[in-house]
């Protein structure tokens, strides 16, 4: 303490030494009229008191080296962070300046529309052509259950599992049942209903024309009283006079029919017949064998080039001329053989031949499905065009002009499915009305056999190619050429296919290249797009597109299937498919990485 007092006295002496000059200056200031500061006087008194030896020890004032902080900005920042805790995340920002809650992270994306996108989704967030699709973890079985339930009953469980969407009245009526958890009472009711329908079919069968003939199984079925009653009672000697008379008339009609078939020359006895090769034509629910499976749907939007050989359909004894997938679903494959038979194959399940259609006496040239696939056309070298029922195998009608039909097509419009167009070997395109069986129009301008018919411009026009090395565009129903395309460098084009966006035509030219024509007003050749590398000279190899339009595919004369990229026109891949010519190739409409090819070796292969 004595040392501290000594230091304090030394400081006072120094202050007194320096104070003479400061005092003179202070007097000058007072003369100028300034008033002394009372606070300063008080501080001087405190200093004098502290310097006195009887006072308490001096107090040291605390000093901080930290910079001054603006309290206003701190308050604003705190308020902003509080607001941020309640606002959703902006999907376009790259950094988050606060700790978001679980609800904020999983909240649906919303907010003001993005200025550079039509639907308000930023380009970086778009993962689907319709916008942004959130990923949802759901098992395939549960998804298929809700998918089929919605398509059958009209309601389904929301993916969150907390609510339902769709028809709530039906939901309440069915007690929220799905297609996979049907109650026992409903199953029993359906079994009874199926038995009743089977009995009705038997009654309808018995009501036919053959019921009154004792020699038929229908008569036995109706009149039997026990499993042995019909066999015991039906004897030739026990027939009544009326039954005998009917049996004689029936035998005469049968003999006359056989004589008529014998006069038909060298034609087959049963010209139009069909054989079913499957287990049963209707399943336990009464659905037809041509009905598409309910769960058949596209896996994704992109198509991929196939890499390996999956399956082979073999049944034709000669080459296969053409193949066509069942429209939209692709669960069946129709093939036209040079053995005069048309076969239809199962694609999804057994992979076997389901039915054989025998009606042509020579090789089948072309086939074409109707829009719904329940009927199809076949054209053969026997100069006949036949219209078949796909399910039953019966021939609905037959058309012929005495010339060979090279191509057959139905008008794709739903209200014009009865209009048939056929390109003939006598340079004409014939138009039939299949309801009346009459020829309604003839398009006669080509100078050679007609090879292809392709509908464009919403089916108001169609393009035809011919052996005269020209393309002609027609208005449907008017036999006047709208556009005539013929250049010195052009070759014959035996196959033409329409791009999925309907803006382009791919034409297989016999100078080993595929040419692209626009389908707009001018039908101009696109010189920037040309697909080459394959050898097709002399063969009518089919050209086709993938369902998404990204790839072009074609067979060639060496048994290969070629794949090109639509944008770059470069060869993407080649597959050695057949021994001999690969004449046809079709991309599956739903399974995006699978392709069917056919060749003159009689095989149909699935890749």
PDB file of C-alpha atoms in Angstrom, residues 372-492:
ATOM      1  CA  UNK A 372     -58.807 -52.738 -81.021  1.00  0.00           C
ATOM      2  CA  UNK A 373     -57.090 -55.918 -82.229  1.00  0.00           C
ATOM      3  CA  UNK A 374     -60.271 -58.010 -82.238  1.00  0.00           C
ATOM      4  CA  UNK A 375     -60.076 -58.382 -86.033  1.00  0.00           C
ATOM      5  CA  UNK A 376     -57.299 -58.392 -88.619  1.00  0.00           C
ATOM      6  CA  UNK A 377     -56.758 -58.470 -92.376  1.00  0.00           C
ATOM      7  CA  UNK A 378     -54.549 -60.849 -94.351  1.00  0.00           C
ATOM      8  CA  UNK A 379     -53.515 -60.583 -98.002  1.00  0.00           C
ATOM      9  CA  UNK A 380     -52.150 -63.582 -99.881  1.00  0.00           C
ATOM     10  CA  UNK A 381     -50.676 -64.455-103.250  1.00  0.00           C
ATOM     11  CA  UNK A 382     -53.861 -66.455-103.923  1.00  0.00           C
ATOM     12  CA  UNK A 383     -55.373 -63.012-104.809  1.00  0.00           C
ATOM     13  CA  UNK A 384     -57.663 -62.998-101.760  1.00  0.00           C
ATOM     14  CA  UNK A 385     -57.997 -60.556 -98.873  1.00  0.00           C
ATOM     15  CA  UNK A 386     -59.567 -62.108 -95.777  1.00  0.00           C
ATOM     16  CA  UNK A 387     -61.050 -60.335 -92.750  1.00  0.00           C
ATOM     17  CA  UNK A 388     -60.663 -62.539 -89.661  1.00  0.00           C
ATOM     18  CA  UNK A 389     -62.075 -62.565 -86.163  1.00  0.00           C
ATOM     19  CA  UNK A 390     -58.965 -62.796 -83.954  1.00  0.00           C
ATOM     20  CA  UNK A 391     -60.679 -64.613 -81.083  1.00  0.00           C
ATOM     21  CA  UNK A 392     -62.776 -67.249 -82.853  1.00  0.00           C
ATOM     22  CA  UNK A 393     -60.684 -67.640 -86.023  1.00  0.00           C
ATOM     23  CA  UNK A 394     -63.683 -67.267 -88.311  1.00  0.00           C
ATOM     24  CA  UNK A 395     -63.493 -65.443 -91.637  1.00  0.00           C
ATOM     25  CA  UNK A 396     -65.919 -62.523 -91.536  1.00  0.00           C
ATOM     26  CA  UNK A 397     -65.583 -61.662 -95.233  1.00  0.00           C
ATOM     27  CA  UNK A 398     -63.358 -62.202 -98.269  1.00  0.00           C
ATOM     28  CA  UNK A 399     -62.467 -59.660-100.980  1.00  0.00           C
ATOM     29  CA  UNK A 400     -60.815 -60.165-104.358  1.00  0.00           C
ATOM     30  CA  UNK A 401     -60.346 -58.342-107.657  1.00  0.00           C
ATOM     31  CA  UNK A 402     -58.465 -61.123-109.430  1.00  0.00           C
ATOM     32  CA  UNK A 403     -55.121 -59.374-108.805  1.00  0.00           C
ATOM     33  CA  UNK A 404     -52.502 -59.956-106.115  1.00  0.00           C
ATOM     34  CA  UNK A 405     -52.812 -57.585-103.107  1.00  0.00           C
ATOM     35  CA  UNK A 406     -49.387 -56.403-101.925  1.00  0.00           C
ATOM     36  CA  UNK A 407     -50.514 -54.279 -98.965  1.00  0.00           C
ATOM     37  CA  UNK A 408     -53.733 -54.000 -96.906  1.00  0.00           C
ATOM     38  CA  UNK A 409     -54.706 -51.266 -94.454  1.00  0.00           C
ATOM     39  CA  UNK A 410     -57.774 -50.252 -92.455  1.00  0.00           C
ATOM     40  CA  UNK A 411     -58.565 -46.587 -92.035  1.00  0.00           C
ATOM     41  CA  UNK A 412     -57.209 -45.715 -88.546  1.00  0.00           C
ATOM     42  CA  UNK A 413     -60.192 -43.483 -87.677  1.00  0.00           C
ATOM     43  CA  UNK A 414     -62.485 -45.123 -85.132  1.00  0.00           C
ATOM     44  CA  UNK A 415     -65.600 -44.287 -87.150  1.00  0.00           C
ATOM     45  CA  UNK A 416     -64.089 -45.635 -90.401  1.00  0.00           C
ATOM     46  CA  UNK A 417     -62.925 -49.073 -89.299  1.00  0.00           C
ATOM     47  CA  UNK A 418     -65.077 -50.593 -92.021  1.00  0.00           C
ATOM     48  CA  UNK A 419     -63.018 -48.950 -94.810  1.00  0.00           C
ATOM     49  CA  UNK A 420     -60.371 -51.201 -96.361  1.00  0.00           C
ATOM     50  CA  UNK A 421     -57.562 -50.006 -98.648  1.00  0.00           C
ATOM     51  CA  UNK A 422     -55.503 -52.480-100.666  1.00  0.00           C
ATOM     52  CA  UNK A 423     -52.557 -51.843-103.004  1.00  0.00           C
ATOM     53  CA  UNK A 424     -52.775 -54.241-105.918  1.00  0.00           C
ATOM     54  CA  UNK A 425     -50.363 -55.662-108.471  1.00  0.00           C
ATOM     55  CA  UNK A 426     -52.318 -53.942-111.313  1.00  0.00           C
ATOM     56  CA  UNK A 427     -51.109 -50.452-110.186  1.00  0.00           C
ATOM     57  CA  UNK A 428     -54.400 -49.603-108.431  1.00  0.00           C
ATOM     58  CA  UNK A 429     -55.393 -48.877-104.856  1.00  0.00           C
ATOM     59  CA  UNK A 430     -58.851 -50.321-104.201  1.00  0.00           C
ATOM     60  CA  UNK A 431     -61.138 -49.038-101.428  1.00  0.00           C
ATOM     61  CA  UNK A 432     -63.835 -51.366-100.057  1.00  0.00           C
ATOM     62  CA  UNK A 433     -66.708 -50.802 -97.670  1.00  0.00           C
ATOM     63  CA  UNK A 434     -66.581 -54.043 -95.687  1.00  0.00           C
ATOM     64  CA  UNK A 435     -70.129 -53.673 -94.373  1.00  0.00           C
ATOM     65  CA  UNK A 436     -71.629 -53.857 -97.839  1.00  0.00           C
ATOM     66  CA  UNK A 437     -68.712 -55.631 -99.573  1.00  0.00           C
ATOM     67  CA  UNK A 438     -68.675 -53.128-102.452  1.00  0.00           C
ATOM     68  CA  UNK A 439     -65.801 -51.194-104.004  1.00  0.00           C
ATOM     69  CA  UNK A 440     -66.336 -47.515-103.165  1.00  0.00           C
ATOM     70  CA  UNK A 441     -63.235 -45.955-104.751  1.00  0.00           C
ATOM     71  CA  UNK A 442     -60.279 -46.696-107.031  1.00  0.00           C
ATOM     72  CA  UNK A 443     -57.033 -44.704-106.925  1.00  0.00           C
ATOM     73  CA  UNK A 444     -55.414 -45.309-110.306  1.00  0.00           C
ATOM     74  CA  UNK A 445     -52.323 -43.164-110.976  1.00  0.00           C
ATOM     75  CA  UNK A 446     -49.291 -45.356-110.291  1.00  0.00           C
ATOM     76  CA  UNK A 447     -47.272 -46.909-113.097  1.00  0.00           C
ATOM     77  CA  UNK A 448     -46.246 -50.007-111.143  1.00  0.00           C
ATOM     78  CA  UNK A 449     -47.420 -52.357-108.408  1.00  0.00           C
ATOM     79  CA  UNK A 450     -48.335 -50.548-105.175  1.00  0.00           C
ATOM     80  CA  UNK A 451     -46.104 -51.511-102.221  1.00  0.00           C
ATOM     81  CA  UNK A 452     -47.127 -49.392 -99.208  1.00  0.00           C
ATOM     82  CA  UNK A 453     -50.022 -47.323 -97.832  1.00  0.00           C
ATOM     83  CA  UNK A 454     -49.332 -44.933 -94.920  1.00  0.00           C
ATOM     84  CA  UNK A 455     -51.917 -42.578 -93.381  1.00  0.00           C
ATOM     85  CA  UNK A 456     -50.734 -39.057 -92.405  1.00  0.00           C
ATOM     86  CA  UNK A 457     -52.192 -35.661 -91.418  1.00  0.00           C
ATOM     87  CA  UNK A 458     -54.743 -37.019 -88.899  1.00  0.00           C
ATOM     88  CA  UNK A 459     -55.735 -39.734 -91.395  1.00  0.00           C
ATOM     89  CA  UNK A 460     -57.026 -37.181 -93.910  1.00  0.00           C
ATOM     90  CA  UNK A 461     -54.326 -38.130 -96.418  1.00  0.00           C
ATOM     91  CA  UNK A 462     -52.293 -41.209 -97.221  1.00  0.00           C
ATOM     92  CA  UNK A 463     -48.941 -41.762 -98.920  1.00  0.00           C
ATOM     93  CA  UNK A 464     -48.316 -44.652-101.315  1.00  0.00           C
ATOM     94  CA  UNK A 465     -45.104 -45.996-102.832  1.00  0.00           C
ATOM     95  CA  UNK A 466     -44.804 -48.145-105.898  1.00  0.00           C
ATOM     96  CA  UNK A 467     -42.430 -50.061-108.136  1.00  0.00           C
ATOM     97  CA  UNK A 468     -42.476 -47.011-110.443  1.00  0.00           C
ATOM     98  CA  UNK A 469     -39.961 -45.384-107.992  1.00  0.00           C
ATOM     99  CA  UNK A 470     -42.316 -42.614-106.966  1.00  0.00           C
ATOM    100  CA  UNK A 471     -44.276 -41.426-103.923  1.00  0.00           C
ATOM    101  CA  UNK A 472     -47.817 -40.119-104.293  1.00  0.00           C
ATOM    102  CA  UNK A 473     -49.947 -38.341-101.702  1.00  0.00           C
ATOM    103  CA  UNK A 474     -53.744 -38.684-101.886  1.00  0.00           C
ATOM    104  CA  UNK A 475     -56.675 -37.077-100.100  1.00  0.00           C
ATOM    105  CA  UNK A 476     -58.708 -39.890 -98.562  1.00  0.00           C
ATOM    106  CA  UNK A 477     -61.764 -40.598-100.699  1.00  0.00           C
ATOM    107  CA  UNK A 478     -60.588 -38.438-103.640  1.00  0.00           C
ATOM    108  CA  UNK A 479     -58.731 -40.286-106.448  1.00  0.00           C
ATOM    109  CA  UNK A 480     -56.574 -37.280-107.381  1.00  0.00           C
ATOM    110  CA  UNK A 481     -52.881 -37.043-106.500  1.00  0.00           C
ATOM    111  CA  UNK A 482     -52.190 -34.122-104.125  1.00  0.00           C
ATOM    112  CA  UNK A 483     -48.388 -34.423-104.286  1.00  0.00           C
ATOM    113  CA  UNK A 484     -46.226 -36.378-106.725  1.00  0.00           C
ATOM    114  CA  UNK A 485     -42.614 -37.065-105.679  1.00  0.00           C
ATOM    115  CA  UNK A 486     -40.290 -38.544-108.285  1.00  0.00           C
ATOM    116  CA  UNK A 487     -36.598 -37.712-108.675  1.00  0.00           C
ATOM    117  CA  UNK A 488     -33.953 -39.245-110.971  1.00  0.00           C
ATOM    118  CA  UNK A 489     -31.944 -40.456-107.970  1.00  0.00           C
ATOM    119  CA  UNK A 490     -34.913 -42.208-106.314  1.00  0.00           C
ATOM    120  CA  UNK A 491     -35.255 -45.971-106.081  1.00  0.00           C
ATOM    121  CA  UNK A 492     -38.244 -48.135-105.246  1.00  0.00           C
TER     122      UNK A 492
END
